[in-house]
PDB file of C-alpha atoms in Angstrom:
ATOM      1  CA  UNK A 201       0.000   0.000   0.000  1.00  0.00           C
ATOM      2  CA  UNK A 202       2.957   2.392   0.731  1.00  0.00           C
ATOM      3  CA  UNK A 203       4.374   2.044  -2.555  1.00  0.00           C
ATOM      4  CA  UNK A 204       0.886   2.606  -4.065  1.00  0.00           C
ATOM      5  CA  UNK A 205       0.792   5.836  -2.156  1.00  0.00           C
ATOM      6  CA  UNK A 206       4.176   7.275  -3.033  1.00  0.00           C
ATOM      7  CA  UNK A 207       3.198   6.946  -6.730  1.00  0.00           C
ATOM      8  CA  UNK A 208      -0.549   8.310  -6.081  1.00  0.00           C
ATOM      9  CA  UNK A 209       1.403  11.283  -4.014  1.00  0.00           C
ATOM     10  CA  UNK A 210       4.039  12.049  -6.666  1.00  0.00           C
ATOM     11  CA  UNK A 211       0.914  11.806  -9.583  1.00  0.00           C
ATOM     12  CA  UNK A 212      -0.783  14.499  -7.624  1.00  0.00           C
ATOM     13  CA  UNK A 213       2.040  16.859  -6.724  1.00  0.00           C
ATOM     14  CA  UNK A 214       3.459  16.511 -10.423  1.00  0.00           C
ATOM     15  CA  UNK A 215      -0.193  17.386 -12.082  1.00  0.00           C
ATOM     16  CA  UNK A 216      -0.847  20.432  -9.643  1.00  0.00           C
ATOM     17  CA  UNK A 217       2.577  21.761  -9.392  1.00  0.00           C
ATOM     18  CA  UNK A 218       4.491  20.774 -12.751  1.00  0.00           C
ATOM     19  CA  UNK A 219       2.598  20.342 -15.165  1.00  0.00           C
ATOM     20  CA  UNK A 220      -0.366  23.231 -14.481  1.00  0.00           C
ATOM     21  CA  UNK A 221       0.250  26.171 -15.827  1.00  0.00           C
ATOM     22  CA  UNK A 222      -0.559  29.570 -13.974  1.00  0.00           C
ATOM     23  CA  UNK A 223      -2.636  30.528 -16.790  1.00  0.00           C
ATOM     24  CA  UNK A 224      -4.842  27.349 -16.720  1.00  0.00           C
ATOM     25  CA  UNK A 225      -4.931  28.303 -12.511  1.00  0.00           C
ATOM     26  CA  UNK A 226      -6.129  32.046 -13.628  1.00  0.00           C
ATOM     27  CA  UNK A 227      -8.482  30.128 -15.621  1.00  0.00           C
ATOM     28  CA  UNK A 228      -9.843  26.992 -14.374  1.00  0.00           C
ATOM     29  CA  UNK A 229     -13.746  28.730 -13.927  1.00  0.00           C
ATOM     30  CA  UNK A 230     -13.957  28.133 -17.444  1.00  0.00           C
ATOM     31  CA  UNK A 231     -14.875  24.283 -17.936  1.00  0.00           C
ATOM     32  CA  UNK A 232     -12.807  23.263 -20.676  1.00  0.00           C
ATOM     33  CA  UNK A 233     -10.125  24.395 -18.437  1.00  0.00           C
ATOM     34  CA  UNK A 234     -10.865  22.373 -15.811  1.00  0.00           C
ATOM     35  CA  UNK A 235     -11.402  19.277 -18.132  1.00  0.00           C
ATOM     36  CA  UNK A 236      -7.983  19.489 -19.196  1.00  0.00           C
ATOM     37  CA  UNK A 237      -6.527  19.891 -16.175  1.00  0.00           C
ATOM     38  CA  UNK A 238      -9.030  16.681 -15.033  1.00  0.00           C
ATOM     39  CA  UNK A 239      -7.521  14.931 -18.322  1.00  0.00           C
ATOM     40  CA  UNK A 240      -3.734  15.778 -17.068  1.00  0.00           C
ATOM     41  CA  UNK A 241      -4.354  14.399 -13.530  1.00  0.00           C
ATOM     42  CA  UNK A 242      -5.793  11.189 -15.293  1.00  0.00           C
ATOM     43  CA  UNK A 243      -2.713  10.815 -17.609  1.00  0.00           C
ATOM     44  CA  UNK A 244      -0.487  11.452 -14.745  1.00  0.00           C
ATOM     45  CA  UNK A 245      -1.554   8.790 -12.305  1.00  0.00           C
ATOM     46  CA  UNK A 246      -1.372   6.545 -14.979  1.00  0.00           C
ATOM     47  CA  UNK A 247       2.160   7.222 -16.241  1.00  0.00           C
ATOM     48  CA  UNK A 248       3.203   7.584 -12.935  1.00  0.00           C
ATOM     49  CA  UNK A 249       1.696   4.206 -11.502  1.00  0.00           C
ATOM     50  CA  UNK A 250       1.476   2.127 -14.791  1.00  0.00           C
ATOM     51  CA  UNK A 251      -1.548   1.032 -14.740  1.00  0.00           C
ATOM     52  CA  UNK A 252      -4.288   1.671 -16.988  1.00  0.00           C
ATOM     53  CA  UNK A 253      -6.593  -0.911 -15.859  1.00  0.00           C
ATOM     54  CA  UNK A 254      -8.001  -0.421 -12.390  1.00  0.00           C
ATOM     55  CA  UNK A 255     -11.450   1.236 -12.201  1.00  0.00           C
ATOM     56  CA  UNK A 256     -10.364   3.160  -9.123  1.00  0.00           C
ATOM     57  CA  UNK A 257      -7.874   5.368 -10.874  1.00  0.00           C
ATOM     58  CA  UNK A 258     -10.559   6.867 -13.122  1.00  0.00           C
ATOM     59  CA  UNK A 259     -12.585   6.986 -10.032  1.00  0.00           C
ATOM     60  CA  UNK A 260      -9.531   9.123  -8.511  1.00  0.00           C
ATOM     61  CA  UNK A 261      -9.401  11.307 -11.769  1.00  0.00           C
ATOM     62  CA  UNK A 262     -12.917  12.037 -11.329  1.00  0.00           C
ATOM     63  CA  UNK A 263     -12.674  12.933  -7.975  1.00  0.00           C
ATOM     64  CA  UNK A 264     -10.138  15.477  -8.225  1.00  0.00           C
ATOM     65  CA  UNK A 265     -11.903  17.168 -11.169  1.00  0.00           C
ATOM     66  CA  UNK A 266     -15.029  17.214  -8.362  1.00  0.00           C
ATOM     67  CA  UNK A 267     -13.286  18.489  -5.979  1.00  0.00           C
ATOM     68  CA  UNK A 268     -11.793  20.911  -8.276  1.00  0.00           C
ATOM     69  CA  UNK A 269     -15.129  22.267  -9.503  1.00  0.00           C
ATOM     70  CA  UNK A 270     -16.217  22.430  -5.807  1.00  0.00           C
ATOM     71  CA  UNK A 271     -13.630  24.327  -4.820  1.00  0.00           C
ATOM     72  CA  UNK A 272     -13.596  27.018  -8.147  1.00  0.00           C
ATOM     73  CA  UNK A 273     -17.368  27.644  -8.096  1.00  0.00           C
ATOM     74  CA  UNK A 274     -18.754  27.070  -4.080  1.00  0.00           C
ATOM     75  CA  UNK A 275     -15.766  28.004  -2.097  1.00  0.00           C
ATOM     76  CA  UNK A 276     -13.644  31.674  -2.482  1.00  0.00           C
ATOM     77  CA  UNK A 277     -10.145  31.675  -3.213  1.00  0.00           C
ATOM     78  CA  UNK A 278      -9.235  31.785   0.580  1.00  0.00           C
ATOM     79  CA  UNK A 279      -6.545  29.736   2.623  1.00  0.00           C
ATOM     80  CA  UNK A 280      -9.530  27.731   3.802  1.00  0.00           C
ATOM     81  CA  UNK A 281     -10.605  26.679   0.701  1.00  0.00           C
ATOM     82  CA  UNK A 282      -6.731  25.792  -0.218  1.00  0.00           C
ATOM     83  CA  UNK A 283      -6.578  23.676   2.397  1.00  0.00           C
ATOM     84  CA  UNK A 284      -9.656  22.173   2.330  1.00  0.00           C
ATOM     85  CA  UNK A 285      -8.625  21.212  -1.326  1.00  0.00           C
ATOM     86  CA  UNK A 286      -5.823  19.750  -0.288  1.00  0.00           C
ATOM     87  CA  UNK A 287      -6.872  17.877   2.583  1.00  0.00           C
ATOM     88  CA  UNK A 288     -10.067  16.407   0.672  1.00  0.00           C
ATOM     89  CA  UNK A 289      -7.180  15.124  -2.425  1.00  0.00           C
ATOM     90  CA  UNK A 290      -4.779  13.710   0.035  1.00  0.00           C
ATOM     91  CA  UNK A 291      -7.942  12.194   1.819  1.00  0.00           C
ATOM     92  CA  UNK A 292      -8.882  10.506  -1.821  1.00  0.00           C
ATOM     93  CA  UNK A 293      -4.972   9.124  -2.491  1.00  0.00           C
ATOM     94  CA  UNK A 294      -5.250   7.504   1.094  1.00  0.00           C
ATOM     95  CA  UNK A 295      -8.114   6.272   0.013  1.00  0.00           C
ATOM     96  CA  UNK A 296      -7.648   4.452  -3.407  1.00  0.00           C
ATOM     97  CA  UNK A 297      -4.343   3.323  -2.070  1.00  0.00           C
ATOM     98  CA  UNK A 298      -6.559   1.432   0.789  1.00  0.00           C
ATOM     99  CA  UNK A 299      -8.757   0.127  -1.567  1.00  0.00           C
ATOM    100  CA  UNK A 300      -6.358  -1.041  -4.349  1.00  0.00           C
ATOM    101  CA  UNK A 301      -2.802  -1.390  -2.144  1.00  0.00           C
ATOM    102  CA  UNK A 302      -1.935  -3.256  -5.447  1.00  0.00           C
ATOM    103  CA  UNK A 303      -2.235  -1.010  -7.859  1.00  0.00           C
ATOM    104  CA  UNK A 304       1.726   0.191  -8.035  1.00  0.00           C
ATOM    105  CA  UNK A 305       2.726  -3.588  -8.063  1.00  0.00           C
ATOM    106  CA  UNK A 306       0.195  -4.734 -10.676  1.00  0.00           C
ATOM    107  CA  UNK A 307       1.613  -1.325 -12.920  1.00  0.00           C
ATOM    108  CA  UNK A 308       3.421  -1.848 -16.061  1.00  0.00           C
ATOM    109  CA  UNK A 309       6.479  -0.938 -14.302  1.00  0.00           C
ATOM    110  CA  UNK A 310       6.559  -3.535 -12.540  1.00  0.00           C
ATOM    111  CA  UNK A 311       5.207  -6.188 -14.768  1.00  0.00           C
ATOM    112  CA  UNK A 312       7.556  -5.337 -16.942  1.00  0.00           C
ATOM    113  CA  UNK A 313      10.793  -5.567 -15.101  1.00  0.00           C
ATOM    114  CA  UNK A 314       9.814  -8.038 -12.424  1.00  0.00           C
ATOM    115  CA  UNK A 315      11.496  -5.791  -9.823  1.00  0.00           C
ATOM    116  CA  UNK A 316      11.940  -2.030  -9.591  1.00  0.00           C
ATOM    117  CA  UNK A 317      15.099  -0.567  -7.594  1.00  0.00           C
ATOM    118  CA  UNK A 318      13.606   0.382  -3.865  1.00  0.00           C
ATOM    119  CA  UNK A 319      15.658   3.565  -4.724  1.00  0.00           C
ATOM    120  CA  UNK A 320      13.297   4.775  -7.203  1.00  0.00           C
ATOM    121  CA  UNK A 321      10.268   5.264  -4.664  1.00  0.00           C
ATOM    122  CA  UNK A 322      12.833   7.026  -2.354  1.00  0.00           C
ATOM    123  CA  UNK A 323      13.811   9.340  -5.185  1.00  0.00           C
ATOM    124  CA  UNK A 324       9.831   9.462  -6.163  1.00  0.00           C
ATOM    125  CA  UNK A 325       8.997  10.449  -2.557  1.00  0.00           C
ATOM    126  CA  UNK A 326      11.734  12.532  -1.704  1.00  0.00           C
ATOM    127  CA  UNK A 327      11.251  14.763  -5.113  1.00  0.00           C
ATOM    128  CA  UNK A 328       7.585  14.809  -4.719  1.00  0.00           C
ATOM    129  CA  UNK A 329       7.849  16.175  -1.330  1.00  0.00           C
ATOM    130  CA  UNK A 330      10.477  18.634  -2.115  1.00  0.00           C
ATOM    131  CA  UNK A 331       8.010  20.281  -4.657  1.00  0.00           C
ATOM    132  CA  UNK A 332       4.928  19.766  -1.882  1.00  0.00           C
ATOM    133  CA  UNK A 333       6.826  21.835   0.455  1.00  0.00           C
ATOM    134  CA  UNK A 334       8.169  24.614  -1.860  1.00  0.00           C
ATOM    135  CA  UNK A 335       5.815  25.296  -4.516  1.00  0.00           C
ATOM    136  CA  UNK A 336       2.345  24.144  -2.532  1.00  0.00           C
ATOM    137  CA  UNK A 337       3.678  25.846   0.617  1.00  0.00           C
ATOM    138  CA  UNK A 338       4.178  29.008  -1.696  1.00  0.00           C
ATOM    139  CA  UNK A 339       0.514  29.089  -2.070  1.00  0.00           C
ATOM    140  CA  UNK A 340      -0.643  27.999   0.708  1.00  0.00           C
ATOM    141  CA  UNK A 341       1.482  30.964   2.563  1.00  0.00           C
ATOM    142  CA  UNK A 342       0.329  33.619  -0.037  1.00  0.00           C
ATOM    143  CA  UNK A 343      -2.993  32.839   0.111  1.00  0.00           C
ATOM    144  CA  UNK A 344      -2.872  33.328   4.072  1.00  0.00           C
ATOM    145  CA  UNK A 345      -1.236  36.612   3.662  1.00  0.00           C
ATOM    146  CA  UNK A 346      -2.860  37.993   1.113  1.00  0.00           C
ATOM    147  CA  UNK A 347      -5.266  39.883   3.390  1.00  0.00           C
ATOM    148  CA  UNK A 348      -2.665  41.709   5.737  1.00  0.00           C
ATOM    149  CA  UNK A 349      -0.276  42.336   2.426  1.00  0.00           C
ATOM    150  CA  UNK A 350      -1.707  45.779   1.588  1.00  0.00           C
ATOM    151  CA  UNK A 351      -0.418  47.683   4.837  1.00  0.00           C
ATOM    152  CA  UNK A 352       2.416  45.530   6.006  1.00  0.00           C
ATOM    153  CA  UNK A 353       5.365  46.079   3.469  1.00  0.00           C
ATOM    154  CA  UNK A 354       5.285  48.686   1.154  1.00  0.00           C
ATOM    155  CA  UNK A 355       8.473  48.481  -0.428  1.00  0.00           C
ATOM    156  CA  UNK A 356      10.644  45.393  -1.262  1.00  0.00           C
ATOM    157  CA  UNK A 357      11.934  43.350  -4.387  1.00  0.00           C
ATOM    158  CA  UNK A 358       9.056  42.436  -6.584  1.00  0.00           C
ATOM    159  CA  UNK A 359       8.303  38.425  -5.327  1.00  0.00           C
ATOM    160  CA  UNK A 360      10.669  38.759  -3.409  1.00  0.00           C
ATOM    161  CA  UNK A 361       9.092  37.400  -0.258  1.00  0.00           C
ATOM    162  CA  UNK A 362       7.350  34.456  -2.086  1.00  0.00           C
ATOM    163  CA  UNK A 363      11.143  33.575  -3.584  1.00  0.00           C
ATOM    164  CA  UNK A 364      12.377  33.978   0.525  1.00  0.00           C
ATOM    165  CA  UNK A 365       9.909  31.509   1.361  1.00  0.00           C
ATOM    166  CA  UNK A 366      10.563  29.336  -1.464  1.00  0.00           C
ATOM    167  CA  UNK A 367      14.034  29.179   0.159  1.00  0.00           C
ATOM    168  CA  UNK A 368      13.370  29.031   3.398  1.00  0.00           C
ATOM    169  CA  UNK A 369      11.134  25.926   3.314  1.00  0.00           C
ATOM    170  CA  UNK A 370      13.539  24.195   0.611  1.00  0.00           C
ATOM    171  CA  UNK A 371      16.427  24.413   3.423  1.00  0.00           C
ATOM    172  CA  UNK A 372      13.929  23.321   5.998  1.00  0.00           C
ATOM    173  CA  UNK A 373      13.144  19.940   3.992  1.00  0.00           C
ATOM    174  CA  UNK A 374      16.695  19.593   3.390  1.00  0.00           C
ATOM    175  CA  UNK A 375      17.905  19.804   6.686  1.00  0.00           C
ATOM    176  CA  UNK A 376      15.090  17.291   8.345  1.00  0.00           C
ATOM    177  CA  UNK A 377      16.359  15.078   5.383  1.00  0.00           C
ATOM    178  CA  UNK A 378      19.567  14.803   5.982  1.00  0.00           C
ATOM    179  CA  UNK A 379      18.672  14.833  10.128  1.00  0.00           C
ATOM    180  CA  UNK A 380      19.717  17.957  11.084  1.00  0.00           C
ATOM    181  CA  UNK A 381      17.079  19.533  12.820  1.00  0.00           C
ATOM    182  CA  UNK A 382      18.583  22.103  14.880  1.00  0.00           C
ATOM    183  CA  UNK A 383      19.996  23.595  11.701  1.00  0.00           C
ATOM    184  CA  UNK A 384      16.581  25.077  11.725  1.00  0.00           C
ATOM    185  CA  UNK A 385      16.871  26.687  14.432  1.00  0.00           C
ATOM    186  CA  UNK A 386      19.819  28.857  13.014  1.00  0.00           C
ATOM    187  CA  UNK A 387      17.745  29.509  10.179  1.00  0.00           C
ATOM    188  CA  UNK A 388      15.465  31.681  12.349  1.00  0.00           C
ATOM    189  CA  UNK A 389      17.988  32.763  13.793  1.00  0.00           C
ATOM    190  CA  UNK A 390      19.714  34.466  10.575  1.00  0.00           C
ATOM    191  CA  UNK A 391      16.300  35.362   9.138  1.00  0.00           C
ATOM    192  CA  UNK A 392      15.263  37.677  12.506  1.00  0.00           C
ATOM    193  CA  UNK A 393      18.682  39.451  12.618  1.00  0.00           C
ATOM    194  CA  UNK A 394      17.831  40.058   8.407  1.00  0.00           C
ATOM    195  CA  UNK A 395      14.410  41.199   9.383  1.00  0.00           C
ATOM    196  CA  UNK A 396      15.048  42.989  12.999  1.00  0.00           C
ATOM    197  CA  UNK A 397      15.491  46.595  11.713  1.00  0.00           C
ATOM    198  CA  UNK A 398      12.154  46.233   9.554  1.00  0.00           C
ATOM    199  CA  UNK A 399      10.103  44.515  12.345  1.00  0.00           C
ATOM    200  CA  UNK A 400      11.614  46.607  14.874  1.00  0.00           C
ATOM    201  CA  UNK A 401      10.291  50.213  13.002  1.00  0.00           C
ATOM    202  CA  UNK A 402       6.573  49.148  12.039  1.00  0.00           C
ATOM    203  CA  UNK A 403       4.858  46.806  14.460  1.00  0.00           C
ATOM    204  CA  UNK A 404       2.802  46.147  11.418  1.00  0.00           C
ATOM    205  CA  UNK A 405       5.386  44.574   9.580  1.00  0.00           C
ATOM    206  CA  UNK A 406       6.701  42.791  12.533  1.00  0.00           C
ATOM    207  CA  UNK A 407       3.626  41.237  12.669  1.00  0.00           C
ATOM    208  CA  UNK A 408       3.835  40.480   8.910  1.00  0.00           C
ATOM    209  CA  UNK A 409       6.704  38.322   8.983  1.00  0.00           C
ATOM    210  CA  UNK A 410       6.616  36.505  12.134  1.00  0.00           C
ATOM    211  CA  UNK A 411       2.984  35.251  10.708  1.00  0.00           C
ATOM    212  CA  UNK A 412       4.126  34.753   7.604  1.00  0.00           C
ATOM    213  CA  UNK A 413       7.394  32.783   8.810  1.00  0.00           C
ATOM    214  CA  UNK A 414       6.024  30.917  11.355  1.00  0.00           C
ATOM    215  CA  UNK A 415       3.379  29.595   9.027  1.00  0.00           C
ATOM    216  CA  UNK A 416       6.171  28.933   5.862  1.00  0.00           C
ATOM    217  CA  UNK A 417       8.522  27.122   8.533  1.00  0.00           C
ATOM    218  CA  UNK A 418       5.244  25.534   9.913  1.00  0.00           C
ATOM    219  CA  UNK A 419       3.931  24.124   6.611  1.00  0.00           C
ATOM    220  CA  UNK A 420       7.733  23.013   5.607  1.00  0.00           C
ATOM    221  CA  UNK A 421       7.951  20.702   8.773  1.00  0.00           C
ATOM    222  CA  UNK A 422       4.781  19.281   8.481  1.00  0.00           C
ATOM    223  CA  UNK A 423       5.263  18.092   4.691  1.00  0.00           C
ATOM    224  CA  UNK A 424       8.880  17.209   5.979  1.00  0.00           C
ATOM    225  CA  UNK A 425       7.945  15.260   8.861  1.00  0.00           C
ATOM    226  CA  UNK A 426       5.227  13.052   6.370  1.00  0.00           C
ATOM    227  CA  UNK A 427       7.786  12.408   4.220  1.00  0.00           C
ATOM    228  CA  UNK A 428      10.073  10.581   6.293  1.00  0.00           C
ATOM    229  CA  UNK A 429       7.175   8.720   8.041  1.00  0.00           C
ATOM    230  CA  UNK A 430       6.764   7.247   4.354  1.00  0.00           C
ATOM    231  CA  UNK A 431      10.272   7.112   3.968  1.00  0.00           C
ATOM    232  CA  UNK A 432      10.553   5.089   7.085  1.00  0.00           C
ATOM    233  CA  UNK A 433       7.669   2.654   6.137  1.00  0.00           C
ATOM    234  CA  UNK A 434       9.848   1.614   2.807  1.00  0.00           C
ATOM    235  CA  UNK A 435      11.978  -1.330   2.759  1.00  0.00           C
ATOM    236  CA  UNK A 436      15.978   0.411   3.467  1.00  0.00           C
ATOM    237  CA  UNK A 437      17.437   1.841   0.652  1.00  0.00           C
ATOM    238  CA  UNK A 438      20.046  -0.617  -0.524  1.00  0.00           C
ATOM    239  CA  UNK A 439      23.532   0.652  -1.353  1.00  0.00           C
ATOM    240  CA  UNK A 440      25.171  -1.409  -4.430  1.00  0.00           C
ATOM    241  CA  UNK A 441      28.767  -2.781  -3.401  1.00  0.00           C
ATOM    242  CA  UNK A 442      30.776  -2.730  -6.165  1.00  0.00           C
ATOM    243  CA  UNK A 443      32.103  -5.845  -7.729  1.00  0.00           C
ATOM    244  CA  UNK A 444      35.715  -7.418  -7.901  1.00  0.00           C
TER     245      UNK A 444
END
């Protein structure tokens, strides 16, 4: 079932944060839009798993286009609704990869070489949650501080925050990774003394950034911290020993 998961989890995170556009984002009210982007999430789960044949994958496509439409013509374009979005797709990947644990060992992948390397679902995970983290957690943090943006920080590079973030949470994932957690605490470290003349003139934007970076660093461990638990429930990455 793990394995089954990983590839359901690295079908979702390449469809919404790969392969869509922000143009078909800007767009999606318009239901051709979403269609495609339904058609895409389809294709991807099937590439990704290789397998064509189960029932339950279409059923998955067709939930994420329904949750999709949900979301783009009930709920507003809040943090809320983000992550009620992404709660109620993670929710349907646990859920098909309950009902089918099979469905990554019955995938042409697998058929067809008998055995894939345990290091590619490592690699699948570790990628897929890498761009979870980052480019999700991008949203998910803009969307939450959209409403206090207009009075916080007036002047600053243009994206410049959302490309801070970006950072930040990348080197947060990294560092849990490679078990180094007190590395992040160094990180806020350096990013208050970066900050502390800003926040220290305008209690608004003092208020700004610790919400925003408590939130970012928030999101980053969470992902981080459900990637290793599916790390952990793989079998141990073999290291090849070379040959004499």
């Amino acid at each position: 079932m793990i394995e089954t998961l990983i590839a359901l989890f690295a079908a979702h995170v390449v469809a919404d944060y790969v392969v869509q556009t922000g143009w078909m984002v800007q767009n999606k009210a318009k239901p051709w839009v979403l269609a495609l982007h339904g058609g895409i999430v389809l294709a991807t789960a099937i590439a990704i798993t290789g397998n064509a044949t189960a029932w339950q994958i279409y059923a998955l496509g067709a939930a994420h286009l329904a949750i999709d439409v949900f979301k783009t013509y009930v709920l507003r374009d809040d943090i809320n609704a983000y992550l009620l979005d992404q709660c109620a797709h993670l929710i349907t990947l646990f859920a098909v990869a309950l009902a089918v644990p099979d469905l990554w060992s019955d995938g042409i992948w697998m058929t067809l070489t008998h055995e894939v390397p345990n290091w590619v679902l490592h690699a699948m995970i570790l990628i897929a949650g890498a761009i979870y983290t980052t480019r999700a957690g991008g949203f998910a943090i803009g969307k939450l501080m959209t409403p206090f943006s207009d009075n916080a920080l007036k002047e600053g590079l243009e994206n410049g925050g959302a490309l801070i973030g970006l950072l930040e949470r990348g080197l947060i994932y990294l560092m849990l990774m490679a078990g180094q957690p007190a590395g992040i605490g160094f990180l806020i470290a350096a990013k208050s003394v970066m900050r502390f003349e800003t926040a220290s003139k305008e209690q608004k934007a003092a208020e700004y950034v610790i919400i925003g970076t408590l939130a970012s660093f928030g999101w980053a461990i969470l992902i981080s911290l459900g990637v290793i638990a599916l790390r952990n429930a793989l079998p141990p990455l073999e290291i090849m020993q070379p040959t004499s």
